[in-house]
Coordinates of N, CA, C and O in Angstrom, one line a residue:
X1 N 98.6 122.1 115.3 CA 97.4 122.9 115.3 C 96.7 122.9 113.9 O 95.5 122.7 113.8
X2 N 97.6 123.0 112.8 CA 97.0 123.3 111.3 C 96.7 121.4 111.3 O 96.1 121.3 110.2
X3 N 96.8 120.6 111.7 CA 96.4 119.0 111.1 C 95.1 118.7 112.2 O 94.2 117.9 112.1
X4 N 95.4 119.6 113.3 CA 93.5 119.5 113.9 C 92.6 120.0 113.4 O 91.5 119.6 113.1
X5 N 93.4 121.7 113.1 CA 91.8 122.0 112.4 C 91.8 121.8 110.9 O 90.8 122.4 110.5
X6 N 92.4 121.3 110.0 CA 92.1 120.3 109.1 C 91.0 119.4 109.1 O 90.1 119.1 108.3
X7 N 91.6 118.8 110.4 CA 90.8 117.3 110.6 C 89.3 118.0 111.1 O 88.4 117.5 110.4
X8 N 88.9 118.6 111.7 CA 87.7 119.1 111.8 C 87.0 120.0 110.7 O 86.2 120.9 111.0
X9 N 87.5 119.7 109.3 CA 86.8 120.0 108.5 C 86.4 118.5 107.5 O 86.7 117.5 108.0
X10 N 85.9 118.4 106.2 CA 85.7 117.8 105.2 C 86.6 117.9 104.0 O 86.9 116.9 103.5
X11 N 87.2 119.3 103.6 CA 87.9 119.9 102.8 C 88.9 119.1 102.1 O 89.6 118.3 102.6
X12 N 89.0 119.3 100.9 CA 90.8 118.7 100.6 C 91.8 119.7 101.2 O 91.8 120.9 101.4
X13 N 92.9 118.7 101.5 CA 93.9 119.5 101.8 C 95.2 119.0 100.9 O 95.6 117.9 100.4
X14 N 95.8 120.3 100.9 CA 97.4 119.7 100.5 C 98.4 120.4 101.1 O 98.6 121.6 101.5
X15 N 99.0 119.2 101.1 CA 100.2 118.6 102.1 C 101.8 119.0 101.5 O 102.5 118.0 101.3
X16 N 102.3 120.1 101.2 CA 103.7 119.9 101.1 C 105.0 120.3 101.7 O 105.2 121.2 102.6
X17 N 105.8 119.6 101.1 CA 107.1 119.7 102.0 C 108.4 118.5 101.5 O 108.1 117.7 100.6
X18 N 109.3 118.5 101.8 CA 110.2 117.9 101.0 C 110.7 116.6 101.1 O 111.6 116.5 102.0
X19 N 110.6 115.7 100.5 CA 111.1 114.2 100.6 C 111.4 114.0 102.0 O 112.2 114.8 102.6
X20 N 110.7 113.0 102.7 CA 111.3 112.7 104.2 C 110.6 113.4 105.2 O 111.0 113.2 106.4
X21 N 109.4 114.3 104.8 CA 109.5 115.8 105.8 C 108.0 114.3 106.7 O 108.2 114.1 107.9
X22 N 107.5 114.0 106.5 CA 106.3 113.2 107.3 C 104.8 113.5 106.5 O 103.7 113.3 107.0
X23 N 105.0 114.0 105.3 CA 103.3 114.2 104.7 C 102.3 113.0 104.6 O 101.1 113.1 104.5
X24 N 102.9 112.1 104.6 CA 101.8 110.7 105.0 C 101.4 110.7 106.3 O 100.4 110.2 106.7
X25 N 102.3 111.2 107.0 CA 102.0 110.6 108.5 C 100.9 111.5 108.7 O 99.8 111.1 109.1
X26 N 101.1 113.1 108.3 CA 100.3 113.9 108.3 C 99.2 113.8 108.0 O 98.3 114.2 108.7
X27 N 99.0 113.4 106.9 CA 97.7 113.0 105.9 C 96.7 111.6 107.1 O 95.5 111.5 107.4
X28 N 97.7 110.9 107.5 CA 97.5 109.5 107.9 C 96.6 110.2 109.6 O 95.5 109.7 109.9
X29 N 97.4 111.3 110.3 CA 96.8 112.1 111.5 C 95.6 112.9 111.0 O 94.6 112.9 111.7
X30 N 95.5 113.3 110.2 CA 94.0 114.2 109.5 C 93.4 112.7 109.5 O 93.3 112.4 110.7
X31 N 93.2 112.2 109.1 CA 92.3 111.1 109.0 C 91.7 110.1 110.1 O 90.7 109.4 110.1
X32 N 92.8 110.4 111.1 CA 92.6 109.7 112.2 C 91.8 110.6 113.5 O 91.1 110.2 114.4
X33 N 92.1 111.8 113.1 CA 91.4 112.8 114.1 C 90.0 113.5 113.7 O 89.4 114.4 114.3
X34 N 89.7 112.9 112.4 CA 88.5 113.4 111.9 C 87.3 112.7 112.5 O 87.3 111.9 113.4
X35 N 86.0 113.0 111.4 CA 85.1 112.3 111.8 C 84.8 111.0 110.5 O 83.7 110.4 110.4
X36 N 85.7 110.9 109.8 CA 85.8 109.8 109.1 C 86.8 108.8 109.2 O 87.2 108.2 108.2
X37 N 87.5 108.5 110.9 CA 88.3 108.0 111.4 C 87.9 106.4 111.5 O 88.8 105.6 111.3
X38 N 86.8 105.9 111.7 CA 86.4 104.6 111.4 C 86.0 104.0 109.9 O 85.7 102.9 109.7
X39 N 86.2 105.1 108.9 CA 86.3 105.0 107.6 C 87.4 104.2 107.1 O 88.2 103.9 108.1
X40 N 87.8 103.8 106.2 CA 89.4 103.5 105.7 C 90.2 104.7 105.3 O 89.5 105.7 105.4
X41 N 91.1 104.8 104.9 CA 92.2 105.3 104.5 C 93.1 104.6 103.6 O 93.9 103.7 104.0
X42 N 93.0 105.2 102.2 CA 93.8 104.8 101.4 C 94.6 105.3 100.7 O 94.1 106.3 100.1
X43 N 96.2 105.0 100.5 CA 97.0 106.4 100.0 C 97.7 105.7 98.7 O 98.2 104.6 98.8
X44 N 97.6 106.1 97.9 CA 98.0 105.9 96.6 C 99.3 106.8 96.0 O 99.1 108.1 95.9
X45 N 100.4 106.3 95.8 CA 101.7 107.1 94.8 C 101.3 107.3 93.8 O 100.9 106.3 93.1
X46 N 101.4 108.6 93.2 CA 100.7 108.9 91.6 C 101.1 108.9 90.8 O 100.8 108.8 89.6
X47 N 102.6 108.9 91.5 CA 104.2 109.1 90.6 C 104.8 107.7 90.4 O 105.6 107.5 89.5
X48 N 104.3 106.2 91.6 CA 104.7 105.4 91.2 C 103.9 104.2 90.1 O 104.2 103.1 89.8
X49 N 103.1 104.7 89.9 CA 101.8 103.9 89.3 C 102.1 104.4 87.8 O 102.3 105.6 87.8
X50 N 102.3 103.5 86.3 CA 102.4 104.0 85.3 C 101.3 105.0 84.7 O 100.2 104.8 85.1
X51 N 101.5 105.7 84.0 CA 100.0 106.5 83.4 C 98.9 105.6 83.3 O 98.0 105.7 84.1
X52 N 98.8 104.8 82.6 CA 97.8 104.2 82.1 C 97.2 103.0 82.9 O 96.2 102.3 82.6
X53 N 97.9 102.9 84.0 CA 97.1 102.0 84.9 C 96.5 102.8 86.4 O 95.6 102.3 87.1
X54 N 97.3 104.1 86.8 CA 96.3 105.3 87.5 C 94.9 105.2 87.4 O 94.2 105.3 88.4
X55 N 94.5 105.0 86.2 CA 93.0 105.4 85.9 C 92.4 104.2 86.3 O 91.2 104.3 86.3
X56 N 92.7 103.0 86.6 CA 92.1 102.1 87.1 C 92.1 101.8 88.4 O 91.0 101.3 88.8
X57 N 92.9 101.9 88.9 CA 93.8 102.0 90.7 C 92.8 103.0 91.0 O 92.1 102.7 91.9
X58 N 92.5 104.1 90.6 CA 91.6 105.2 91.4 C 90.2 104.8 90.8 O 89.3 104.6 91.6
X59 N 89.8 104.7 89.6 CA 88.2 104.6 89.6 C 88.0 103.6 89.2 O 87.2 103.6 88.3
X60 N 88.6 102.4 89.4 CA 87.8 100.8 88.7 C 88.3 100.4 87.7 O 89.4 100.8 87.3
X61 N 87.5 99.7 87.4 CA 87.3 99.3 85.6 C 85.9 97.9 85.8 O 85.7 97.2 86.8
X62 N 85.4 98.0 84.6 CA 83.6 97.1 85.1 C 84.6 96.1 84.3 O 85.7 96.2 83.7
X63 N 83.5 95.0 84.6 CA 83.5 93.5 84.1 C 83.8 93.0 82.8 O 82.7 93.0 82.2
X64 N 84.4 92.6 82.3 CA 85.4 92.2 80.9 C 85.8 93.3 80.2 O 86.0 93.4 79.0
X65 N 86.1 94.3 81.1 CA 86.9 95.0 80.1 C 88.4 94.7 79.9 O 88.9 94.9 78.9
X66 N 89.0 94.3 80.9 CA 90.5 94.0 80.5 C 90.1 92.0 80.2 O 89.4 91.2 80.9
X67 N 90.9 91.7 79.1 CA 90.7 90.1 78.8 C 91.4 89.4 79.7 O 91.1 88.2 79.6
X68 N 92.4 89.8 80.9 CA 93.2 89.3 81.2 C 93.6 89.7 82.9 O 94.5 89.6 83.7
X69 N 92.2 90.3 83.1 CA 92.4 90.6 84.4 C 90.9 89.8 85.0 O 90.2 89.0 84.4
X70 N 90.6 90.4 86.5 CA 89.5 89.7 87.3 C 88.7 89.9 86.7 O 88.7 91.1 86.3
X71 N 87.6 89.1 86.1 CA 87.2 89.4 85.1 C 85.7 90.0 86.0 O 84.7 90.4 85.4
X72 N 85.7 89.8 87.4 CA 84.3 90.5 87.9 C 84.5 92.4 87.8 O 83.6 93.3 87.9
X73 N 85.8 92.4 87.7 CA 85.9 94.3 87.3 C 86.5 94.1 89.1 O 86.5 93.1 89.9
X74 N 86.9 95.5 89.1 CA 87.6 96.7 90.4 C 87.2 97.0 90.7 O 86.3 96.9 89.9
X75 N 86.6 97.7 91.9 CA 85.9 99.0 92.3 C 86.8 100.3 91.9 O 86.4 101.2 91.2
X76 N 88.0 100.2 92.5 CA 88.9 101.1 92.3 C 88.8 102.0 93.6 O 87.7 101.9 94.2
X77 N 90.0 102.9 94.3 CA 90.3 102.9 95.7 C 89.5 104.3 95.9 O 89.5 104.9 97.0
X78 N 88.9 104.8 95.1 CA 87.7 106.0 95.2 C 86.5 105.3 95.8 O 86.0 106.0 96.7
X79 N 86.1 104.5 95.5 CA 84.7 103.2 96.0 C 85.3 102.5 97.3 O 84.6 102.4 98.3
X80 N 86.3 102.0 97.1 CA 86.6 101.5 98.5 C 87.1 102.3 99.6 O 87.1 101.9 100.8
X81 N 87.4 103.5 99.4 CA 87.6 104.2 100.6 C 86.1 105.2 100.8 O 86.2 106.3 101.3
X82 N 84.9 104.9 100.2 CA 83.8 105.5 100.2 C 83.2 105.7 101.7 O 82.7 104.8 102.3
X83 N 83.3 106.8 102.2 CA 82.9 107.4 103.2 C 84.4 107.6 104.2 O 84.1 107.9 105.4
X84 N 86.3 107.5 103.7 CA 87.1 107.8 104.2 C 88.1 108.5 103.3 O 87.8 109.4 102.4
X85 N 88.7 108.2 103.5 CA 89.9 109.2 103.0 C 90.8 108.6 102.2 O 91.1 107.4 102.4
X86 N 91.3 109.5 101.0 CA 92.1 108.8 100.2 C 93.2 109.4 100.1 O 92.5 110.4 100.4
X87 N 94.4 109.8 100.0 CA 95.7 110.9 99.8 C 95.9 109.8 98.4 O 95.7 108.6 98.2
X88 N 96.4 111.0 97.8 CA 97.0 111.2 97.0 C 98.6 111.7 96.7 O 98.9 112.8 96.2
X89 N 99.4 110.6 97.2 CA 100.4 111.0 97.4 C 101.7 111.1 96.3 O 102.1 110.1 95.6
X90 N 102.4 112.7 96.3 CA 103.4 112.9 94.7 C 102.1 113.8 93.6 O 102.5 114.3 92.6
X91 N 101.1 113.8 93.9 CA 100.2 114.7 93.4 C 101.0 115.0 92.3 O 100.8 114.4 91.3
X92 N 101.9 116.2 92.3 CA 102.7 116.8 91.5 C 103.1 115.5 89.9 O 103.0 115.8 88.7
X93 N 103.4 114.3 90.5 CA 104.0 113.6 89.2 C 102.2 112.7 88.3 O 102.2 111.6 87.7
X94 N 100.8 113.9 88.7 CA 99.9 113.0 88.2 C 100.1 113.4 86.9 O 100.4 114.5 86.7
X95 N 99.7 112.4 85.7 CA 99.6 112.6 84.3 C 98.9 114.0 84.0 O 98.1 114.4 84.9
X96 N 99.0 114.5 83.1 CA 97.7 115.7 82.4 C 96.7 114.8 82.2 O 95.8 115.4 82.6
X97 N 96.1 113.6 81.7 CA 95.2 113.3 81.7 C 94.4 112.9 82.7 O 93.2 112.8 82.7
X98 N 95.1 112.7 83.6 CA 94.6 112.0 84.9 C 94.2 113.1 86.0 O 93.2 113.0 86.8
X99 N 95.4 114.3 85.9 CA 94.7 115.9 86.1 C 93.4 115.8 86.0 O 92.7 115.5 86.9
X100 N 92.8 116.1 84.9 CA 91.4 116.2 84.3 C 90.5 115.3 84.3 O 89.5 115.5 83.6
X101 N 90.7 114.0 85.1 CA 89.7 113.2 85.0 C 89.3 113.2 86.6 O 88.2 112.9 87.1
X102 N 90.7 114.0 87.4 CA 90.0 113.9 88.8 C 89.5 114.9 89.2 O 88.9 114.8 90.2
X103 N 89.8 116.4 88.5 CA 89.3 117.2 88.4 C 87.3 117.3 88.5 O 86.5 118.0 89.1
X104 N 87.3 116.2 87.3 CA 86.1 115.9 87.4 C 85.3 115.1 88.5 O 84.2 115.3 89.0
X105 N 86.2 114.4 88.7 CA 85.5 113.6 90.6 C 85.3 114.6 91.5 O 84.3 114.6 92.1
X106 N 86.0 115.3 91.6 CA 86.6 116.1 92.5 C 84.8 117.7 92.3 O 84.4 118.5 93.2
X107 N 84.5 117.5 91.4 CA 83.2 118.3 90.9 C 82.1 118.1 91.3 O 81.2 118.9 91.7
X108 N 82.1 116.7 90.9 CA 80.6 115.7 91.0 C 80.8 114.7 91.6 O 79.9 113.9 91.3
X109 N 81.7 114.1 92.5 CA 82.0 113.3 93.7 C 81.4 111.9 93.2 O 80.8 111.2 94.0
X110 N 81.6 111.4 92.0 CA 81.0 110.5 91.1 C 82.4 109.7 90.3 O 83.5 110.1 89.9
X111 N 81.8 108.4 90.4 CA 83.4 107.8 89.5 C 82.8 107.2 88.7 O 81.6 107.3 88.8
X112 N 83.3 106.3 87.3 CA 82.6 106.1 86.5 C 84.1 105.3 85.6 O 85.0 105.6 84.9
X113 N 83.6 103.6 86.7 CA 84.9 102.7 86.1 C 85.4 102.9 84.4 O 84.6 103.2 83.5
X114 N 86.4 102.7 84.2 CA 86.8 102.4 83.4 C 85.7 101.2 81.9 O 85.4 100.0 82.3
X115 N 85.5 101.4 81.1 CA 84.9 99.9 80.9 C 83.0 100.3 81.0 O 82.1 99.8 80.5
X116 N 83.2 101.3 81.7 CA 81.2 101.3 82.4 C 80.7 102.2 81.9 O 81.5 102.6 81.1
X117 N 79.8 102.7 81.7 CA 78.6 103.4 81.5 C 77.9 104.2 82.7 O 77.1 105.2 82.5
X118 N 78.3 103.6 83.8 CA 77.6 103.9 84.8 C 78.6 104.7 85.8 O 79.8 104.3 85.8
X119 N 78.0 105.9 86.6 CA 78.3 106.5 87.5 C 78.3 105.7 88.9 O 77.7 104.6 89.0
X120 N 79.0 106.4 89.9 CA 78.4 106.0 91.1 C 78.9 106.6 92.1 O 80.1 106.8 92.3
X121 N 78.0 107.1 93.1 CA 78.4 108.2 93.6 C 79.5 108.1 94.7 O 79.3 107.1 95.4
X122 N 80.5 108.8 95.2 CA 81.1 108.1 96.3 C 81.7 109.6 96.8 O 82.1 110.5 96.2
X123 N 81.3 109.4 98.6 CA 82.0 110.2 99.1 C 83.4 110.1 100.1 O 83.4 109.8 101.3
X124 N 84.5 110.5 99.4 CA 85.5 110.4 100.1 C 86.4 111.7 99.8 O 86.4 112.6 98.9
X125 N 87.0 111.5 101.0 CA 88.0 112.9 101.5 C 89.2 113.2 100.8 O 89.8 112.2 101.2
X126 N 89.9 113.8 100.1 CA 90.9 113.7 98.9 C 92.1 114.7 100.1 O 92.0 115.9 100.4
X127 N 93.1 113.8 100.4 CA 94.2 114.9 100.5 C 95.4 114.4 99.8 O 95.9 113.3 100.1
X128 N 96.0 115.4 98.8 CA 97.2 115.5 98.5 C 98.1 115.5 99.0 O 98.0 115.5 100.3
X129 N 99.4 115.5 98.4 CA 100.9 115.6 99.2 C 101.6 115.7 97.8 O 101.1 115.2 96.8
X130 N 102.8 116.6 97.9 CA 103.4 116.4 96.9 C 104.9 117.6 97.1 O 104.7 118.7 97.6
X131 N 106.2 117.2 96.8 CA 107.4 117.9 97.2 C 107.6 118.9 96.4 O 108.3 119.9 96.7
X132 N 107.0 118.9 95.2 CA 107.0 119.5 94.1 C 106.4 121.0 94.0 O 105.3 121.1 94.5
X133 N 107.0 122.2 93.4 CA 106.2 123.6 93.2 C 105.4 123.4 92.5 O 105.8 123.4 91.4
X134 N 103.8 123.2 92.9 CA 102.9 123.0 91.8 C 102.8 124.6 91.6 O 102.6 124.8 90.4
X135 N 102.9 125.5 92.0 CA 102.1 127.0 91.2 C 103.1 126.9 90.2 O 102.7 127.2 89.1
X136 N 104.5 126.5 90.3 CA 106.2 126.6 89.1 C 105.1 125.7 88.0 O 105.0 126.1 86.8
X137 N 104.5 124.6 88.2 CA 104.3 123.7 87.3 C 102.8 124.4 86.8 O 102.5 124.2 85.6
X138 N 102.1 124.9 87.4 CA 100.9 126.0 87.0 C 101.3 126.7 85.6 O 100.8 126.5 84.5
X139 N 102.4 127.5 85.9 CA 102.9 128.4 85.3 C 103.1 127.3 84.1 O 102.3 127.5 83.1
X140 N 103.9 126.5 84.1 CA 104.4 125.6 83.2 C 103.3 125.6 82.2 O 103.3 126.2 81.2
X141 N 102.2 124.8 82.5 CA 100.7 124.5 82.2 C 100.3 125.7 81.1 O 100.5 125.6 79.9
X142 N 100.1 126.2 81.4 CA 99.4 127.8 81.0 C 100.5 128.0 80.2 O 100.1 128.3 79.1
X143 N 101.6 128.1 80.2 CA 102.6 128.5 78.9 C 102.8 127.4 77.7 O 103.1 127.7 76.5
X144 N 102.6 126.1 78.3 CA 102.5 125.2 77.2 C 101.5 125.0 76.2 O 101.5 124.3 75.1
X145 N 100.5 125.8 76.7 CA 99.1 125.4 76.2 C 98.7 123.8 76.7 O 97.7 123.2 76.2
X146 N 99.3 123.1 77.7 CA 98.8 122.2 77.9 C 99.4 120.6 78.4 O 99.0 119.6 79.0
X147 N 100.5 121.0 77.9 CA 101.2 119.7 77.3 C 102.1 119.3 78.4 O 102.5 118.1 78.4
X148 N 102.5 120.1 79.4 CA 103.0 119.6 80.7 C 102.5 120.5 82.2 O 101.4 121.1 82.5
X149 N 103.3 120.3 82.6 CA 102.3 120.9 84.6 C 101.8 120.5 85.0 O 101.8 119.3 85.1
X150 N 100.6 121.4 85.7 CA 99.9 121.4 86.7 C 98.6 121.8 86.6 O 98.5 122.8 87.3
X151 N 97.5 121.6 86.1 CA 96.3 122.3 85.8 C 96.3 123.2 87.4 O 96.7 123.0 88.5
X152 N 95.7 124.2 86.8 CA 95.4 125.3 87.9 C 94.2 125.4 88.3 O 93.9 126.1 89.2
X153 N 93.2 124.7 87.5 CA 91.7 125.0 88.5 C 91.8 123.2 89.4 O 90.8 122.8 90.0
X154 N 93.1 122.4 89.2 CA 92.8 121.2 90.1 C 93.7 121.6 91.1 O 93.7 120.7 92.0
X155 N 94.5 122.4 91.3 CA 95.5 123.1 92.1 C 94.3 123.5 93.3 O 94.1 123.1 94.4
X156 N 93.6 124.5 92.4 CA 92.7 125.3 93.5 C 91.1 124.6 94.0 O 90.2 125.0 94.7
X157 N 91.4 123.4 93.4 CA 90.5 121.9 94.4 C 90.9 121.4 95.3 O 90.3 121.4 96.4
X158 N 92.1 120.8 95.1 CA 93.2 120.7 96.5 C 93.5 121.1 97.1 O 94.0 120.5 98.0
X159 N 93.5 122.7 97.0 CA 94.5 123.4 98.0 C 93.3 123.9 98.7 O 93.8 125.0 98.8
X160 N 92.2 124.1 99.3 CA 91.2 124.3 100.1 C 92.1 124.7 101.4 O 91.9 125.9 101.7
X161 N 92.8 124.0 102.1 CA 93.1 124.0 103.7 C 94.7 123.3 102.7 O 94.6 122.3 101.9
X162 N 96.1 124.3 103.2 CA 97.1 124.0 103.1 C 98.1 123.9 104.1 O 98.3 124.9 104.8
X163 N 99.1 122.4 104.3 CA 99.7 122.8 105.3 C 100.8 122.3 105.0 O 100.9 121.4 104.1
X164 N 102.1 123.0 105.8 CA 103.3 123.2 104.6 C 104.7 122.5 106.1 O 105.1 123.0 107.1
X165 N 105.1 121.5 105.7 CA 106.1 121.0 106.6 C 107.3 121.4 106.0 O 107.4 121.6 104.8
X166 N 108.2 121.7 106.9 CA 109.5 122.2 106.6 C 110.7 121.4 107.0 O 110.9 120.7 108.0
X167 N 111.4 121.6 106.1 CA 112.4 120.6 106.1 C 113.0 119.8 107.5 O 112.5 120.0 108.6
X168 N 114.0 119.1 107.3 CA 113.9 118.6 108.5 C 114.9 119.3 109.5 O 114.9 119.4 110.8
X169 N 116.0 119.9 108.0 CA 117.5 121.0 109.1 C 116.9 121.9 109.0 O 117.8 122.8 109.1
X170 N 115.7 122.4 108.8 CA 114.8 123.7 109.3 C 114.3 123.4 110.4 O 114.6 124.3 111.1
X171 N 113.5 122.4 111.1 CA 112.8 122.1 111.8 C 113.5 122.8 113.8 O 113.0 123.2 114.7
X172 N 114.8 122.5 113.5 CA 115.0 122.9 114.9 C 115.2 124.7 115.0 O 115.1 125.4 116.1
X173 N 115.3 125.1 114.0 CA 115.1 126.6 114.1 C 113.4 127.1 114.3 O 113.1 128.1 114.9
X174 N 112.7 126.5 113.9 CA 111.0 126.7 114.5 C 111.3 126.4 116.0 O 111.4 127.2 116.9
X175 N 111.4 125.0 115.9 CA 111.5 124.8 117.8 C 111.6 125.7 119.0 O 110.9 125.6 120.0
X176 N 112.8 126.7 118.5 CA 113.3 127.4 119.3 C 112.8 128.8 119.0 O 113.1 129.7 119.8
X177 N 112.1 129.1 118.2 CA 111.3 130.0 118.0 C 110.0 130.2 119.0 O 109.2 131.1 118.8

C-alpha cells in the first residue's frame, strides 16, 4: 500500500530497513508503478563508491578535466536518469561533503559537472535507502559541529514519504496480524 501511494507521487522517499530486507526491489517497484516508469532507473551504492569519485558518478565531470579519463567528459547518473529515478542506495555511508553537494541538487534540481562552469537542469526522482539510524547520525552531526553524521536539513529532503521494511524474522509476525 505505502510503495503505491509513493509511486503516485513525485516526492523523495526513504526506504529503511535492515541488510536483506528488499529496499531496492522497493525502490525498483516505486519506479515501476509511477509515472516515470518508461524513464530509466538508476541505483547507485554510496557506501561502495570511494569519496572522491561519488562526485563524479552522480554529477559528471566536463571535458579534460581528468587527463586520463574520456576525455569527452560524463554526464553523470543525475543527467542520465533525467526524467526517471535514481536511489540512492546506503544513503547513510554518503561522505559530509557529498551530503552538501546533494543537498544542493536536491534545492535547485540543477547539476553542475565536476570540471564545468555550467549548470544543467535535470529532473529526476531521488529515493534513498539506507539500514542505518540516520536521526542517531543527525544527532551525531549537530554534536560534532560537523565532522561526522548525517546532515539534518538533507535527512528532511529525503524523508518526504517514508517507508520502513522490517526485518525479515519480524515479517511473519505482521502476516498474522
Amino acid at each position: 500500500e505505502l510503495i503505491e501511494k509513493s509511486a503516485r507521487t513525485d516526492v523523495s522517499v526513504l526506504i529503511l530497513g535492515d541488510t536483506g530486507t528488499g529496499k531496492e526491489l522497493t525502490a525498483k517497484a516505486i519506479h515501476n508503478l509511477s509515472s516515470r516508469k518508461s524513464k530509466k532507473y538508476l541505483a547507485i551504492n554510496c557506501g561502495g563508491i570511494p569519496a572522491d569519485l561519488l562526485e563524479t558518478e552522480l554529477f559528471g565531470y566536463s571535458p579534460g578535466t581528468f587527463t586520463d579519463q574520456i576525455r569527452e567528459g560524463k554526464p553523470g547518473l543525475f543527467r542520465e536518469a533525467d526524467g526517471g529515478t535514481v536511489l540512492l542506495d546506503e544513503i547513510g555511508d554518503m561522505p559530509l561533503a557529498m551530503q552538501a553537494k546533494l543537498l544542493r541538487f536536491l534545492q535547485d534540481h540543477k547539476v553542475r559537472p565536476v570540471g564545468s562552469s555550467d549548470e544543467y537542469p535535470v529532473d529526476v526522482r531521488i529515493i534513498s535507502s539506507t539500514n542505518k539510524n540516520l536521526e542517531k547520525m543527525m544527532d551525531e552531526y549537530d554534536s560534532s559541529f560537523g565532522n561526522k553524521g548525517f546532515r539534518s536539513d538533507l535527512f528532511w529532503r529525503i524523508k518526504v514519504f517514508q517507508i520502513f521494511l522490517p526485518a525479515l524474522k519480524d515479517r511473519l509476525k505482521f502476516s498474522k496480524e
